[in-house]
mmCIF file of C-alpha atoms and ligand atoms in Angstrom:
data_model
loop_
_atom_site.group_PDB
_atom_site.id
_atom_site.type_symbol
_atom_site.label_atom_id
_atom_site.label_comp_id
_atom_site.label_asym_id
_atom_site.label_seq_id
_atom_site.Cartn_x
_atom_site.Cartn_y
_atom_site.Cartn_z
ATOM 1 C CA UNK A 843 103.274 150.214 114.324
ATOM 2 C CA UNK A 844 106.575 148.273 114.289
ATOM 3 C CA UNK A 845 106.906 145.922 111.363
ATOM 4 C CA UNK A 846 106.995 142.283 112.386
ATOM 5 C CA UNK A 847 105.636 139.106 110.894
ATOM 6 C CA UNK A 848 102.080 138.478 111.917
ATOM 7 C CA UNK A 849 102.542 134.728 111.613
ATOM 8 C CA UNK A 850 105.775 133.145 112.784
ATOM 9 C CA UNK A 851 105.857 129.544 111.606
ATOM 10 C CA UNK A 852 109.261 129.198 113.244
ATOM 11 C CA UNK A 853 107.650 129.264 116.720
ATOM 12 C CA UNK A 854 106.592 125.651 116.324
ATOM 13 C CA UNK A 855 110.041 124.660 115.077
ATOM 14 C CA UNK A 856 111.948 125.932 118.116
ATOM 15 C CA UNK A 857 112.359 122.671 120.064
ATOM 16 C CA UNK A 858 112.259 119.055 119.049
ATOM 17 C CA UNK A 859 109.289 118.462 121.359
ATOM 18 C CA UNK A 860 107.322 121.218 119.615
ATOM 19 C CA UNK A 861 108.321 119.854 116.216
ATOM 20 C CA UNK A 862 107.172 116.370 117.230
ATOM 21 C CA UNK A 863 103.853 117.772 118.426
ATOM 22 C CA UNK A 864 102.999 119.183 115.004
ATOM 23 C CA UNK A 865 104.657 116.658 112.698
ATOM 24 C CA UNK A 866 102.164 115.578 110.057
ATOM 25 C CA UNK A 867 103.698 112.295 108.910
ATOM 26 C CA UNK A 868 105.478 109.470 110.666
ATOM 27 C CA UNK A 869 107.587 106.597 109.488
ATOM 28 C CA UNK A 870 106.995 103.362 111.405
ATOM 29 C CA UNK A 871 108.643 99.952 111.197
ATOM 30 C CA UNK A 872 105.280 98.521 110.168
ATOM 31 C CA UNK A 873 105.405 100.687 107.014
ATOM 32 C CA UNK A 874 108.452 98.818 105.757
ATOM 33 C CA UNK A 875 108.505 95.862 103.376
ATOM 34 C CA UNK A 876 111.891 94.193 102.951
ATOM 35 C CA UNK A 877 112.618 92.746 99.466
ATOM 36 C CA UNK A 878 114.838 89.655 99.732
ATOM 37 C CA UNK A 879 116.721 87.586 97.157
ATOM 38 C CA UNK A 880 116.602 83.843 97.736
ATOM 39 C CA UNK A 881 119.096 81.241 96.513
ATOM 40 C CA UNK A 882 118.921 77.471 96.278
ATOM 41 C CA UNK A 883 121.044 75.395 98.625
ATOM 42 C CA UNK A 884 122.105 75.766 102.231
ATOM 43 C CA UNK A 885 124.470 78.108 104.013
ATOM 44 C CA UNK A 886 124.714 80.297 100.901
ATOM 45 C CA UNK A 887 125.192 84.040 101.186
ATOM 46 C CA UNK A 888 126.360 86.069 98.181
ATOM 47 C CA UNK A 889 127.069 89.778 98.056
ATOM 48 C CA UNK A 890 125.586 91.773 95.159
ATOM 49 C CA UNK A 891 128.199 94.146 93.691
ATOM 50 C CA UNK A 892 125.787 96.893 92.705
ATOM 51 C CA UNK A 893 123.836 96.670 95.999
ATOM 52 C CA UNK A 894 126.381 96.846 98.826
ATOM 53 C CA UNK A 895 124.874 95.555 102.071
ATOM 54 C CA UNK A 896 122.263 93.357 100.359
ATOM 55 C CA UNK A 897 122.800 89.612 99.949
ATOM 56 C CA UNK A 898 121.318 86.715 98.087
ATOM 57 C CA UNK A 899 120.636 84.063 100.722
ATOM 58 C CA UNK A 900 119.606 80.440 100.894
ATOM 59 C CA UNK A 901 116.427 79.665 102.806
ATOM 60 C CA UNK A 902 118.137 78.665 106.073
ATOM 61 C CA UNK A 903 119.894 82.037 106.262
ATOM 62 C CA UNK A 904 116.770 83.850 105.078
ATOM 63 C CA UNK A 905 114.928 82.472 108.101
ATOM 64 C CA UNK A 906 117.617 83.844 110.417
ATOM 65 C CA UNK A 907 117.496 87.238 108.731
ATOM 66 C CA UNK A 908 113.710 87.370 108.945
ATOM 67 C CA UNK A 909 113.858 86.500 112.664
ATOM 68 C CA UNK A 910 116.157 89.497 113.189
ATOM 69 C CA UNK A 911 113.855 91.763 111.179
ATOM 70 C CA UNK A 912 110.814 90.619 113.149
ATOM 71 C CA UNK A 913 112.619 91.517 116.355
ATOM 72 C CA UNK A 914 113.113 95.000 114.891
ATOM 73 C CA UNK A 915 109.420 95.312 114.045
ATOM 74 C CA UNK A 916 109.505 94.585 110.303
ATOM 75 C CA UNK A 917 106.958 91.926 109.464
ATOM 76 C CA UNK A 918 106.484 92.134 105.684
ATOM 77 C CA UNK A 919 108.861 90.514 103.234
ATOM 78 C CA UNK A 920 108.877 90.404 99.433
ATOM 79 C CA UNK A 921 110.548 87.273 98.105
ATOM 80 C CA UNK A 922 112.526 87.238 94.838
ATOM 81 C CA UNK A 923 114.007 83.935 93.697
ATOM 82 C CA UNK A 924 117.390 83.615 92.036
ATOM 83 C CA UNK A 925 116.964 80.790 89.541
ATOM 84 C CA UNK A 926 119.898 78.751 88.188
ATOM 85 C CA UNK A 927 120.358 79.364 84.455
ATOM 86 C CA UNK A 928 119.715 75.683 83.618
ATOM 87 C CA UNK A 929 116.192 75.953 85.037
ATOM 88 C CA UNK A 930 115.282 78.828 82.712
ATOM 89 C CA UNK A 931 113.470 78.173 79.451
ATOM 90 C CA UNK A 932 111.176 79.849 76.911
ATOM 91 C CA UNK A 933 107.987 78.641 78.614
ATOM 92 C CA UNK A 934 109.123 79.723 82.123
ATOM 93 C CA UNK A 935 107.649 76.578 83.626
ATOM 94 C CA UNK A 936 109.897 76.796 86.687
ATOM 95 C CA UNK A 937 107.683 79.739 87.690
ATOM 96 C CA UNK A 938 104.938 77.396 88.886
ATOM 97 C CA UNK A 939 107.071 74.527 90.176
ATOM 98 C CA UNK A 940 105.539 73.751 93.589
ATOM 99 C CA UNK A 941 109.091 73.120 94.796
ATOM 100 C CA UNK A 942 110.598 76.215 93.193
ATOM 101 C CA UNK A 943 112.681 78.510 95.375
ATOM 102 C CA UNK A 944 109.956 81.092 95.937
ATOM 103 C CA UNK A 945 107.425 78.400 96.832
ATOM 104 C CA UNK A 946 109.881 76.682 99.208
ATOM 105 C CA UNK A 947 110.863 79.957 100.844
ATOM 106 C CA UNK A 948 107.201 80.894 101.320
ATOM 107 C CA UNK A 949 106.420 77.542 102.921
ATOM 108 C CA UNK A 950 109.446 77.760 105.197
ATOM 109 C CA UNK A 951 108.615 81.293 106.331
ATOM 110 C CA UNK A 952 104.977 80.509 107.039
ATOM 111 C CA UNK A 953 105.887 77.267 108.837
ATOM 112 C CA UNK A 954 108.392 78.995 111.069
ATOM 113 C CA UNK A 955 106.713 82.343 111.682
ATOM 114 C CA UNK A 956 103.014 81.762 110.934
ATOM 115 C CA UNK A 957 100.897 84.872 110.744
ATOM 116 C CA UNK A 958 103.484 87.063 112.436
ATOM 117 C CA UNK A 959 104.933 87.525 108.944
ATOM 118 C CA UNK A 960 103.366 88.798 105.745
ATOM 119 C CA UNK A 961 104.905 86.927 102.821
ATOM 120 C CA UNK A 962 104.622 88.730 99.499
ATOM 121 C CA UNK A 963 105.616 86.821 96.359
ATOM 122 C CA UNK A 964 106.599 88.217 92.985
ATOM 123 C CA UNK A 965 104.372 87.073 90.134
ATOM 124 C CA UNK A 966 106.362 87.576 86.927
ATOM 125 C CA UNK A 967 108.344 85.368 84.609
ATOM 126 C CA UNK A 968 111.652 87.205 84.210
ATOM 127 C CA UNK A 969 113.597 85.054 86.718
ATOM 128 C CA UNK A 970 112.565 81.978 84.702
ATOM 129 C CA UNK A 971 112.931 82.969 81.045
ATOM 130 C CA UNK A 972 116.148 82.556 79.048
ATOM 131 C CA UNK A 973 115.738 86.045 77.580
ATOM 132 C CA UNK A 974 114.961 87.794 80.896
ATOM 133 C CA UNK A 975 111.682 89.262 79.651
ATOM 134 C CA UNK A 976 108.623 89.051 81.915
ATOM 135 C CA UNK A 977 106.603 86.859 79.593
ATOM 136 C CA UNK A 978 106.298 84.362 76.781
ATOM 137 C CA UNK A 979 107.637 85.792 73.524
ATOM 138 C CA UNK A 980 106.637 85.266 69.896
ATOM 139 C CA UNK A 981 109.119 84.754 67.033
ATOM 140 C CA UNK A 982 109.752 88.478 66.835
ATOM 141 C CA UNK A 983 110.545 88.667 70.556
ATOM 142 C CA UNK A 984 107.298 90.442 71.459
ATOM 143 C CA UNK A 985 105.894 89.494 74.871
ATOM 144 C CA UNK A 986 102.482 87.912 74.266
ATOM 145 C CA UNK A 987 99.916 89.173 76.760
ATOM 146 C CA UNK A 988 97.319 86.435 77.089
ATOM 147 C CA UNK A 989 99.706 83.486 76.815
ATOM 148 C CA UNK A 990 101.816 85.072 79.543
ATOM 149 C CA UNK A 991 98.777 85.601 81.758
ATOM 150 C CA UNK A 992 98.006 81.861 81.598
ATOM 151 C CA UNK A 993 101.420 81.146 83.127
ATOM 152 C CA UNK A 994 101.074 83.946 85.682
ATOM 153 C CA UNK A 995 97.824 82.377 86.901
ATOM 154 C CA UNK A 996 99.570 79.051 87.515
ATOM 155 C CA UNK A 997 102.450 80.830 89.226
ATOM 156 C CA UNK A 998 100.139 82.842 91.502
ATOM 157 C CA UNK A 999 98.201 79.692 92.444
ATOM 158 C CA UNK A 1000 101.419 77.881 93.329
ATOM 159 C CA UNK A 1001 102.383 80.784 95.594
ATOM 160 C CA UNK A 1002 98.957 80.765 97.252
ATOM 161 C CA UNK A 1003 99.221 77.007 97.775
ATOM 162 C CA UNK A 1004 102.605 77.532 99.423
ATOM 163 C CA UNK A 1005 100.920 79.930 101.840
ATOM 164 C CA UNK A 1006 101.728 83.385 100.452
ATOM 165 C CA UNK A 1007 99.689 86.082 102.178
ATOM 166 C CA UNK A 1008 100.005 88.390 99.198
ATOM 167 C CA UNK A 1009 100.801 87.698 95.559
ATOM 168 C CA UNK A 1010 102.281 90.659 93.730
ATOM 169 C CA UNK A 1011 102.091 90.625 89.921
ATOM 170 C CA UNK A 1012 104.954 92.790 88.643
ATOM 171 C CA UNK A 1013 104.681 91.912 84.967
ATOM 172 C CA UNK A 1014 102.327 94.612 83.580
ATOM 173 C CA UNK A 1015 100.267 92.312 81.327
ATOM 174 C CA UNK A 1016 96.756 93.652 80.648
ATOM 175 C CA UNK A 1017 93.957 91.882 82.491
ATOM 176 C CA UNK A 1018 96.166 89.716 84.680
ATOM 177 C CA UNK A 1019 94.796 90.981 87.989
ATOM 178 C CA UNK A 1020 91.242 89.953 87.084
ATOM 179 C CA UNK A 1021 92.416 86.605 85.748
ATOM 180 C CA UNK A 1022 94.503 85.855 88.852
ATOM 181 C CA UNK A 1023 91.709 87.006 91.198
ATOM 182 C CA UNK A 1024 89.229 84.727 89.427
ATOM 183 C CA UNK A 1025 91.568 81.738 89.642
ATOM 184 C CA UNK A 1026 92.329 82.347 93.328
ATOM 185 C CA UNK A 1027 88.608 82.532 94.159
ATOM 186 C CA UNK A 1028 87.906 79.410 92.117
ATOM 187 C CA UNK A 1029 90.578 77.421 93.922
ATOM 188 C CA UNK A 1030 89.509 78.439 97.425
ATOM 189 C CA UNK A 1031 92.108 81.146 98.019
ATOM 190 C CA UNK A 1032 89.618 83.928 98.572
ATOM 191 C CA UNK A 1033 91.732 85.399 101.389
ATOM 192 C CA UNK A 1034 94.946 85.607 99.406
ATOM 193 C CA UNK A 1035 95.598 89.288 98.736
ATOM 194 C CA UNK A 1036 96.824 90.829 95.512
ATOM 195 C CA UNK A 1037 99.277 93.699 95.563
ATOM 196 C CA UNK A 1038 99.361 94.932 91.975
ATOM 197 C CA UNK A 1039 102.444 96.558 90.577
ATOM 198 C CA UNK A 1040 99.848 98.769 89.038
ATOM 199 C CA UNK A 1041 101.937 101.628 87.710
ATOM 200 C CA UNK A 1042 105.282 100.123 86.902
ATOM 201 C CA UNK A 1043 107.483 102.172 84.640
ATOM 202 C CA UNK A 1044 110.043 100.969 82.076
ATOM 203 C CA UNK A 1045 112.724 102.412 84.303
ATOM 204 C CA UNK A 1046 116.481 102.451 84.130
ATOM 205 C CA UNK A 1047 116.635 102.274 87.914
ATOM 206 C CA UNK A 1048 116.125 98.473 87.957
ATOM 207 C CA UNK A 1049 119.657 97.607 86.821
ATOM 208 C CA UNK A 1050 121.041 96.384 90.165
ATOM 209 C CA UNK A 1051 117.949 94.192 90.721
ATOM 210 C CA UNK A 1052 118.539 92.500 87.386
ATOM 211 C CA UNK A 1053 122.109 91.801 88.541
ATOM 212 C CA UNK A 1054 120.758 90.436 91.808
ATOM 213 C CA UNK A 1055 118.347 87.956 90.237
ATOM 214 C CA UNK A 1056 120.672 87.203 87.337
ATOM 215 C CA UNK A 1057 118.455 88.394 84.493
ATOM 216 C CA UNK A 1058 120.654 91.318 83.376
ATOM 217 C CA UNK A 1059 122.905 89.256 81.110
ATOM 218 C CA UNK A 1060 119.885 87.544 79.568
ATOM 219 C CA UNK A 1061 118.183 90.818 78.645
ATOM 220 C CA UNK A 1062 121.355 91.826 76.757
ATOM 221 C CA UNK A 1063 120.698 95.529 76.893
ATOM 222 C CA UNK A 1064 117.075 95.105 75.778
ATOM 223 C CA UNK A 1065 114.235 96.878 77.509
ATOM 224 C CA UNK A 1066 110.652 96.276 78.652
ATOM 225 C CA UNK A 1067 109.040 99.276 77.000
ATOM 226 C CA UNK A 1068 106.309 97.309 75.225
ATOM 227 C CA UNK A 1069 104.689 96.430 78.554
ATOM 228 C CA UNK A 1070 106.077 98.646 81.323
ATOM 229 C CA UNK A 1071 104.965 102.291 81.290
ATOM 230 C CA UNK A 1072 106.540 105.275 79.587
ATOM 231 C CA UNK A 1073 108.144 107.575 82.217
ATOM 232 C CA UNK A 1074 106.535 110.498 80.391
ATOM 233 C CA UNK A 1075 103.027 109.491 81.459
ATOM 234 C CA UNK A 1076 100.968 110.271 84.517
ATOM 235 C CA UNK A 1077 97.272 110.043 83.535
ATOM 236 C CA UNK A 1078 97.967 106.618 82.094
ATOM 237 C CA UNK A 1079 99.216 105.511 85.533
ATOM 238 C CA UNK A 1080 95.844 106.438 86.990
ATOM 239 C CA UNK A 1081 94.129 104.354 84.305
ATOM 240 C CA UNK A 1082 96.404 101.381 85.048
ATOM 241 C CA UNK A 1083 95.796 101.654 88.778
ATOM 242 C CA UNK A 1084 92.010 102.075 88.381
ATOM 243 C CA UNK A 1085 91.825 99.002 86.167
ATOM 244 C CA UNK A 1086 93.787 96.887 88.641
ATOM 245 C CA UNK A 1087 91.482 97.993 91.457
ATOM 246 C CA UNK A 1088 88.395 97.206 89.386
ATOM 247 C CA UNK A 1089 89.853 93.797 88.578
ATOM 248 C CA UNK A 1090 90.251 93.020 92.269
ATOM 249 C CA UNK A 1091 93.611 94.298 93.491
ATOM 250 C CA UNK A 1092 93.610 94.797 97.266
ATOM 251 C CA UNK A 1093 96.641 97.062 97.205
ATOM 252 C CA UNK A 1094 98.363 98.969 94.458
ATOM 253 C CA UNK A 1095 101.964 99.943 93.982
ATOM 254 C CA UNK A 1096 103.903 102.590 92.145
ATOM 255 C CA UNK A 1097 107.416 101.805 90.985
ATOM 256 C CA UNK A 1098 110.106 103.204 91.011
ATOM 257 C CA UNK A 1099 109.689 105.347 94.101
ATOM 258 C CA UNK A 1100 111.415 108.659 94.623
ATOM 259 C CA UNK A 1101 111.374 109.888 90.998
ATOM 260 C CA UNK A 1102 107.653 108.955 90.841
ATOM 261 C CA UNK A 1103 106.275 110.428 94.070
ATOM 262 C CA UNK A 1104 103.912 112.566 91.990
ATOM 263 C CA UNK A 1105 102.235 109.331 90.890
ATOM 264 C CA UNK A 1106 102.041 108.052 94.475
ATOM 265 C CA UNK A 1107 100.426 111.308 95.503
ATOM 266 C CA UNK A 1108 97.883 111.254 92.671
ATOM 267 C CA UNK A 1109 97.095 107.614 93.314
ATOM 268 C CA UNK A 1110 96.365 108.172 97.001
ATOM 269 C CA UNK A 1111 94.482 111.419 96.618
ATOM 270 C CA UNK A 1112 92.378 110.401 93.610
ATOM 271 C CA UNK A 1113 91.725 106.706 94.270
ATOM 272 C CA UNK A 1114 92.076 106.400 98.080
ATOM 273 C CA UNK A 1115 93.211 102.779 97.829
ATOM 274 C CA UNK A 1116 95.919 101.146 99.954
ATOM 275 C CA UNK A 1117 98.946 102.566 98.168
ATOM 276 C CA UNK A 1118 102.503 101.287 98.185
ATOM 277 C CA UNK A 1119 105.684 102.451 96.568
ATOM 278 C CA UNK A 1120 108.912 100.660 95.719
ATOM 279 C CA UNK A 1121 112.192 102.410 96.415
ATOM 280 C CA UNK A 1122 113.963 100.282 93.828
ATOM 281 C CA UNK A 1123 117.435 98.829 93.517
ATOM 282 C CA UNK A 1124 118.860 101.796 91.592
ATOM 283 C CA UNK A 1125 117.634 104.202 94.250
ATOM 284 C CA UNK A 1126 119.278 102.039 96.913
ATOM 285 C CA UNK A 1127 122.499 101.820 94.882
ATOM 286 C CA UNK A 1128 122.836 105.555 94.359
ATOM 287 C CA UNK A 1129 122.239 106.286 98.023
ATOM 288 C CA UNK A 1130 124.774 103.655 99.093
ATOM 289 C CA UNK A 1131 127.333 105.046 96.656
ATOM 290 C CA UNK A 1132 126.916 108.533 98.087
ATOM 291 C CA UNK A 1133 127.145 107.204 101.669
ATOM 292 C CA UNK A 1134 130.318 105.298 100.856
ATOM 293 C CA UNK A 1135 131.902 108.379 99.337
ATOM 294 C CA UNK A 1136 130.893 110.429 102.334
ATOM 295 C CA UNK A 1137 128.817 112.757 100.154
ATOM 296 C CA UNK A 1138 125.628 112.159 102.144
ATOM 297 C CA UNK A 1139 124.947 111.243 105.758
ATOM 298 C CA UNK A 1140 123.611 107.697 105.910
ATOM 299 C CA UNK A 1141 121.422 107.853 109.006
ATOM 300 C CA UNK A 1142 119.537 111.018 108.265
ATOM 301 C CA UNK A 1143 119.203 110.526 104.508
ATOM 302 C CA UNK A 1144 117.720 107.033 104.791
ATOM 303 C CA UNK A 1145 114.972 108.220 107.113
ATOM 304 C CA UNK A 1146 114.310 111.392 105.118
ATOM 305 C CA UNK A 1147 114.031 109.432 101.875
ATOM 306 C CA UNK A 1148 111.464 107.083 103.421
ATOM 307 C CA UNK A 1149 109.461 109.775 105.188
ATOM 308 C CA UNK A 1150 109.014 111.446 101.793
ATOM 309 C CA UNK A 1151 106.989 108.413 100.679
ATOM 310 C CA UNK A 1152 104.683 108.788 103.669
ATOM 311 C CA UNK A 1153 104.215 112.485 102.933
ATOM 312 C CA UNK A 1154 103.297 111.636 99.337
ATOM 313 C CA UNK A 1155 100.579 109.324 100.652
ATOM 314 C CA UNK A 1156 102.132 105.862 100.594
ATOM 315 C CA UNK A 1157 100.803 103.431 103.195
ATOM 316 C CA UNK A 1158 103.952 101.355 102.952
ATOM 317 C CA UNK A 1159 107.307 101.218 101.215
ATOM 318 C CA UNK A 1160 109.254 98.374 99.699
ATOM 319 C CA UNK A 1161 112.844 99.280 100.412
ATOM 320 C CA UNK A 1162 116.234 97.622 100.638
ATOM 321 C CA UNK A 1163 116.865 100.022 103.527
ATOM 322 C CA UNK A 1164 114.127 98.341 105.593
ATOM 323 C CA UNK A 1165 116.447 96.763 108.148
ATOM 324 C CA UNK A 1166 118.757 99.761 108.436
ATOM 325 C CA UNK A 1167 115.758 102.075 108.744
ATOM 326 C CA UNK A 1168 114.179 99.954 111.475
ATOM 327 C CA UNK A 1169 117.456 100.033 113.404
ATOM 328 C CA UNK A 1170 117.619 103.804 113.026
ATOM 329 C CA UNK A 1171 114.011 104.223 114.153
ATOM 330 C CA UNK A 1172 114.785 102.218 117.291
ATOM 331 C CA UNK A 1173 117.891 104.287 118.008
ATOM 332 C CA UNK A 1174 115.858 107.452 117.632
ATOM 333 C CA UNK A 1175 113.142 106.329 120.020
ATOM 334 C CA UNK A 1176 115.524 105.032 122.718
HETATM 335 C C1 PBG B 1213 110.567 91.980 87.517
HETATM 336 C C2 PBG B 1213 110.857 92.904 88.624
HETATM 337 C C3 PBG B 1213 111.790 93.927 88.549
HETATM 338 C C4 PBG B 1213 111.818 94.530 89.800
HETATM 339 C C5 PBG B 1213 110.886 93.889 90.616
HETATM 340 N N1 PBG B 1213 110.276 92.877 89.858
HETATM 341 C C6 PBG B 1213 112.721 94.316 87.456
HETATM 342 C C7 PBG B 1213 112.222 94.538 86.101
HETATM 343 O O1 PBG B 1213 111.065 94.844 85.865
HETATM 344 O O2 PBG B 1213 113.064 94.391 85.202
HETATM 345 C C8 PBG B 1213 112.729 95.671 90.135
HETATM 346 C C9 PBG B 1213 112.968 95.943 91.548
HETATM 347 C C10 PBG B 1213 114.144 96.798 91.816
HETATM 348 O O3 PBG B 1213 114.793 97.373 90.922
HETATM 349 O O4 PBG B 1213 114.474 96.907 93.008
HETATM 350 N N2 PBG B 1213 109.341 91.449 87.390
#
């Protein structure tokens, strides 16, 4: 008997048509959620040094950008307001201003695009506090859970009133999902969804985002370790996610993304809930840096990085590569 492999897995890899026939996971434009930074004013477009290719934009330009993304097949957008320093204070009351930037942007998007877009708003206080923390602090600088939740409720309601399809608490206070769900139901917003940043780690990959929203200088090198999770923990993430689901989250998210795909995988396989992951600003920045240096190939690496989320079990991905990825997916299919 000649020696040869009984099973040849390479047979199904021989041509691209065969590979397509057996591919287990697919990245689609509808999997992509585009995070966008919104500025006050008109005609404003500012580059972000640590995020080449991403801009802070005023609402008029945001509407144009969203129209282009819709044409590419991206319909979900996560809105992050850039708040002028003079509107920040200890009580973060700008967070629930019905005419705040996030509320205005939400209204404008829903007025112009109706239900063809999914508008996701960030529920957290860091863009509105003078110290850049996600909550109300006591004299020692500790973020107070229940006092913060009271403000988050008002913020979430103001987003729902503005027409947000999904409110996304990214603050990591205990019990806030239940409290926000209760308030939404009470005020007649029973159809407003909650996407919980359920397992959000105290990560060092958020640096460029903090530059983008202008909270980096305010944090002054501090961290968020008393409320965001310890990167050492995995079982605790499952507890966080389970609690948020019990409290009424419709969707859960793991953040950051690529270094935490084990958590995405556990979340999907153990809890079966609609699962999202956030490829965060630092992940975007390091990819862009490698592309600019010519160390990595832009086109293929972007799509590979996003497909990895699908393989891990994510139903969707928040990514600053959303628009580039959608363009690449169209090029591939044409
Ligand atoms: C804050 C918030 C952060 C991000 C989303 N919402 C930063 C933080 O927790 O300090 C990070 C997103 C990114 O890095 O792309 N509530």
